[in-house]
PDB file of C-alpha atoms in Angstrom:
ATOM      1  CA  MET A   1      42.182  66.950 -36.129  1.00 45.00           C
ATOM      2  CA  PRO A   2      42.695  70.702 -36.210  1.00 47.00           C
ATOM      3  CA  LEU A   3      45.983  71.952 -34.909  1.00 57.00           C
ATOM      4  CA  GLY A   4      44.227  74.013 -32.185  1.00 87.00           C
ATOM      5  CA  PHE A   5      43.959  71.060 -29.817  1.00 91.00           C
ATOM      6  CA  GLY A   6      47.598  70.077 -30.285  1.00 93.00           C
ATOM      7  CA  LEU A   7      48.781  73.658 -29.931  1.00 93.00           C
ATOM      8  CA  GLU A   8      46.819  73.971 -26.697  1.00 94.00           C
ATOM      9  CA  ILE A   9      48.439  70.805 -25.332  1.00 96.00           C
ATOM     10  CA  ARG A  10      51.865  72.201 -26.273  1.00 96.00           C
ATOM     11  CA  ARG A  11      51.056  75.572 -24.651  1.00 95.00           C
ATOM     12  CA  LEU A  12      49.886  73.891 -21.449  1.00 96.00           C
ATOM     13  CA  ARG A  13      52.959  71.628 -21.396  1.00 96.00           C
ATOM     14  CA  GLN A  14      55.277  74.591 -21.815  1.00 96.00           C
ATOM     15  CA  ASP A  15      53.364  76.605 -19.188  1.00 95.00           C
ATOM     16  CA  ALA A  16      53.869  73.665 -16.830  1.00 95.00           C
ATOM     17  CA  GLY A  17      57.609  73.835 -17.528  1.00 96.00           C
ATOM     18  CA  LEU A  18      57.719  70.344 -19.010  1.00 97.00           C
ATOM     19  CA  SER A  19      59.690  69.154 -21.999  1.00 97.00           C
ATOM     20  CA  LEU A  20      57.998  66.973 -24.577  1.00 97.00           C
ATOM     21  CA  ARG A  21      60.081  64.028 -23.385  1.00 98.00           C
ATOM     22  CA  GLY A  22      59.303  64.792 -19.725  1.00 97.00           C
ATOM     23  CA  LEU A  23      55.534  64.908 -20.218  1.00 98.00           C
ATOM     24  CA  ALA A  24      55.610  61.809 -22.424  1.00 98.00           C
ATOM     25  CA  LEU A  25      57.444  59.936 -19.663  1.00 97.00           C
ATOM     26  CA  ARG A  26      54.855  61.014 -17.081  1.00 97.00           C
ATOM     27  CA  LEU A  27      52.047  59.938 -19.425  1.00 97.00           C
ATOM     28  CA  GLY A  28      53.626  56.577 -20.194  1.00 97.00           C
ATOM     29  CA  ILE A  29      53.820  57.211 -23.941  1.00 97.00           C
ATOM     30  CA  SER A  30      56.644  57.804 -26.365  1.00 97.00           C
ATOM     31  CA  PRO A  31      57.810  61.342 -27.144  1.00 97.00           C
ATOM     32  CA  ALA A  32      56.901  60.629 -30.790  1.00 98.00           C
ATOM     33  CA  HIS A  33      53.323  59.838 -29.780  1.00 97.00           C
ATOM     34  CA  LEU A  34      53.023  63.090 -27.828  1.00 97.00           C
ATOM     35  CA  SER A  35      54.640  64.999 -30.678  1.00 97.00           C
ATOM     36  CA  ASP A  36      52.044  63.575 -33.072  1.00 95.00           C
ATOM     37  CA  ILE A  37      49.272  64.756 -30.739  1.00 94.00           C
ATOM     38  CA  GLU A  38      50.763  68.244 -30.484  1.00 95.00           C
ATOM     39  CA  ARG A  39      51.132  68.429 -34.272  1.00 93.00           C
ATOM     40  CA  GLY A  40      47.529  67.332 -34.816  1.00 88.00           C
ATOM     41  CA  LEU A  41      48.432  63.992 -36.376  1.00 89.00           C
ATOM     42  CA  ARG A  42      46.929  61.793 -33.643  1.00 90.00           C
ATOM     43  CA  ARG A  43      43.944  61.952 -31.363  1.00 87.00           C
ATOM     44  CA  PRO A  44      44.544  60.822 -27.773  1.00 91.00           C
ATOM     45  CA  SER A  45      42.401  58.016 -26.398  1.00 87.00           C
ATOM     46  CA  ASP A  46      39.943  58.996 -23.689  1.00 84.00           C
ATOM     47  CA  GLY A  47      42.245  57.485 -21.059  1.00 91.00           C
ATOM     48  CA  LEU A  48      45.259  59.371 -22.359  1.00 94.00           C
ATOM     49  CA  LEU A  49      43.279  62.596 -22.478  1.00 92.00           C
ATOM     50  CA  GLU A  50      42.367  62.096 -18.812  1.00 92.00           C
ATOM     51  CA  ARG A  51      46.045  61.596 -17.945  1.00 96.00           C
ATOM     52  CA  ILE A  52      47.025  64.708 -19.946  1.00 96.00           C
ATOM     53  CA  VAL A  53      44.450  66.793 -18.068  1.00 94.00           C
ATOM     54  CA  ARG A  54      45.667  65.412 -14.745  1.00 95.00           C
ATOM     55  CA  GLU A  55      49.339  66.107 -15.545  1.00 95.00           C
ATOM     56  CA  LEU A  56      48.637  69.602 -16.913  1.00 96.00           C
ATOM     57  CA  ASN A  57      45.972  70.575 -14.387  1.00 92.00           C
ATOM     58  CA  ASP A  58      48.238  73.051 -12.597  1.00 92.00           C
ATOM     59  CA  ALA A  59      48.881  74.780 -15.941  1.00 93.00           C
ATOM     60  CA  GLY A  60      45.133  75.219 -16.460  1.00 92.00           C
ATOM     61  CA  ALA A  61      44.119  72.120 -18.399  1.00 91.00           C
ATOM     62  CA  GLU A  62      40.381  71.543 -18.231  1.00 90.00           C
ATOM     63  CA  ALA A  63      38.770  68.441 -19.707  1.00 86.00           C
ATOM     64  CA  PRO A  64      35.626  70.172 -21.061  1.00 85.00           C
ATOM     65  CA  VAL A  65      37.693  72.809 -22.865  1.00 87.00           C
ATOM     66  CA  LEU A  66      40.058  70.271 -24.381  1.00 88.00           C
ATOM     67  CA  LEU A  67      37.194  67.949 -25.350  1.00 83.00           C
ATOM     68  CA  SER A  68      35.449  70.807 -27.130  1.00 81.00           C
ATOM     69  CA  MET A  69      38.598  71.351 -29.202  1.00 86.00           C
ATOM     70  CA  LEU A  70      38.747  67.751 -30.410  1.00 83.00           C
ATOM     71  CA  THR A  71      37.200  66.900 -33.728  1.00 77.00           C
ATOM     72  CA  GLY A  72      36.784  63.592 -35.432  1.00 75.00           C
ATOM     73  CA  LEU A  73      35.182  60.545 -33.925  1.00 77.00           C
ATOM     74  CA  ASP A  74      36.479  58.498 -31.046  1.00 76.00           C
ATOM     75  CA  ASP A  75      36.622  54.721 -31.546  1.00 77.00           C
ATOM     76  CA  VAL A  76      33.279  53.981 -29.841  1.00 83.00           C
ATOM     77  CA  THR A  77      31.413  56.639 -31.822  1.00 85.00           C
ATOM     78  CA  ARG A  78      33.098  55.616 -35.078  1.00 84.00           C
ATOM     79  CA  GLN A  79      32.060  51.987 -34.493  1.00 89.00           C
ATOM     80  CA  TRP A  80      28.490  53.046 -33.674  1.00 90.00           C
ATOM     81  CA  ALA A  81      28.300  55.225 -36.772  1.00 89.00           C
ATOM     82  CA  ALA A  82      29.683  52.437 -38.958  1.00 90.00           C
ATOM     83  CA  SER A  83      27.308  49.783 -37.626  1.00 93.00           C
ATOM     84  CA  THR A  84      24.081  51.726 -37.115  1.00 92.00           C
ATOM     85  CA  PRO A  85      21.759  52.392 -40.057  1.00 91.00           C
ATOM     86  CA  GLY A  86      20.600  55.982 -40.313  1.00 92.00           C
ATOM     87  CA  VAL A  87      23.535  57.668 -38.595  1.00 91.00           C
ATOM     88  CA  ARG A  88      24.783  59.206 -41.836  1.00 88.00           C
ATOM     89  CA  ALA A  89      21.298  60.582 -42.597  1.00 91.00           C
ATOM     90  CA  LEU A  90      21.083  61.946 -39.051  1.00 91.00           C
ATOM     91  CA  LEU A  91      24.406  63.761 -39.375  1.00 89.00           C
ATOM     92  CA  HIS A  92      23.444  65.196 -42.764  1.00 91.00           C
ATOM     93  CA  ARG A  93      20.177  66.444 -41.294  1.00 93.00           C
ATOM     94  CA  CYS A  94      22.113  68.134 -38.483  1.00 91.00           C
ATOM     95  CA  ILE A  95      24.372  69.818 -41.030  1.00 92.00           C
ATOM     96  CA  ARG A  96      21.420  71.012 -43.139  1.00 95.00           C
ATOM     97  CA  SER A  97      19.676  72.408 -40.053  1.00 95.00           C
ATOM     98  CA  GLY A  98      22.175  75.267 -39.947  1.00 94.00           C
ATOM     99  CA  LEU A  99      22.255  75.043 -36.160  1.00 92.00           C
ATOM    100  CA  SER A 100      25.532  75.001 -34.264  1.00 88.00           C
ATOM    101  CA  PRO A 101      26.573  71.789 -32.508  1.00 84.00           C
ATOM    102  CA  ASN A 102      25.889  73.456 -29.140  1.00 83.00           C
ATOM    103  CA  GLU A 103      22.359  74.358 -30.238  1.00 91.00           C
ATOM    104  CA  LEU A 104      21.748  70.810 -31.439  1.00 91.00           C
ATOM    105  CA  ILE A 105      23.080  69.369 -28.175  1.00 87.00           C
ATOM    106  CA  ARG A 106      20.769  71.681 -26.202  1.00 90.00           C
ATOM    107  CA  ILE A 107      17.769  70.473 -28.249  1.00 92.00           C
ATOM    108  CA  ILE A 108      18.739  66.820 -27.807  1.00 90.00           C
ATOM    109  CA  ASP A 109      19.275  67.327 -24.069  1.00 89.00           C
ATOM    110  CA  GLN A 110      15.754  68.780 -23.801  1.00 91.00           C
ATOM    111  CA  ALA A 111      14.299  65.838 -25.740  1.00 91.00           C
ATOM    112  CA  CYS A 112      16.410  63.204 -23.950  1.00 87.00           C
ATOM    113  CA  PRO A 113      17.226  64.499 -20.465  1.00 75.00           C
ATOM    114  CA  GLN A 114      19.167  61.390 -19.377  1.00 72.00           C
ATOM    115  CA  ASP A 115      22.953  61.666 -19.373  1.00 60.00           C
ATOM    116  CA  LEU A 116      23.900  60.443 -22.842  1.00 50.00           C
ATOM    117  CA  ASP A 117      27.630  60.983 -22.216  1.00 52.00           C
ATOM    118  CA  SER A 118      27.712  58.015 -19.853  1.00 50.00           C
ATOM    119  CA  HIS A 119      26.923  55.511 -22.663  1.00 48.00           C
TER     120      HIS A 119
END
């Protein structure tokens, strides 16, 4: 995971006037876990990300912005990719298209207007 996400969490935490230990306590995780997130060594679960946004909301945390900074695959997507034939070919085709992820999402949304994020 690029450091950008972790650095943004650290910036928001500091803007909120919270210590690493203080935010970790509020989130119900260890300071080491939060430190790993801030240093880009761990990806928060979806539930933890929601709690982070809630705790840092007053400092300007916004879920869509933070989600756009995350890279890598969450557990559900990783499992789907590992168990579904053709996913690798699909991803390679996306890469070869030369289109940005936002452009590809726009095309998919036009082709499949239902809310795919809810699955």
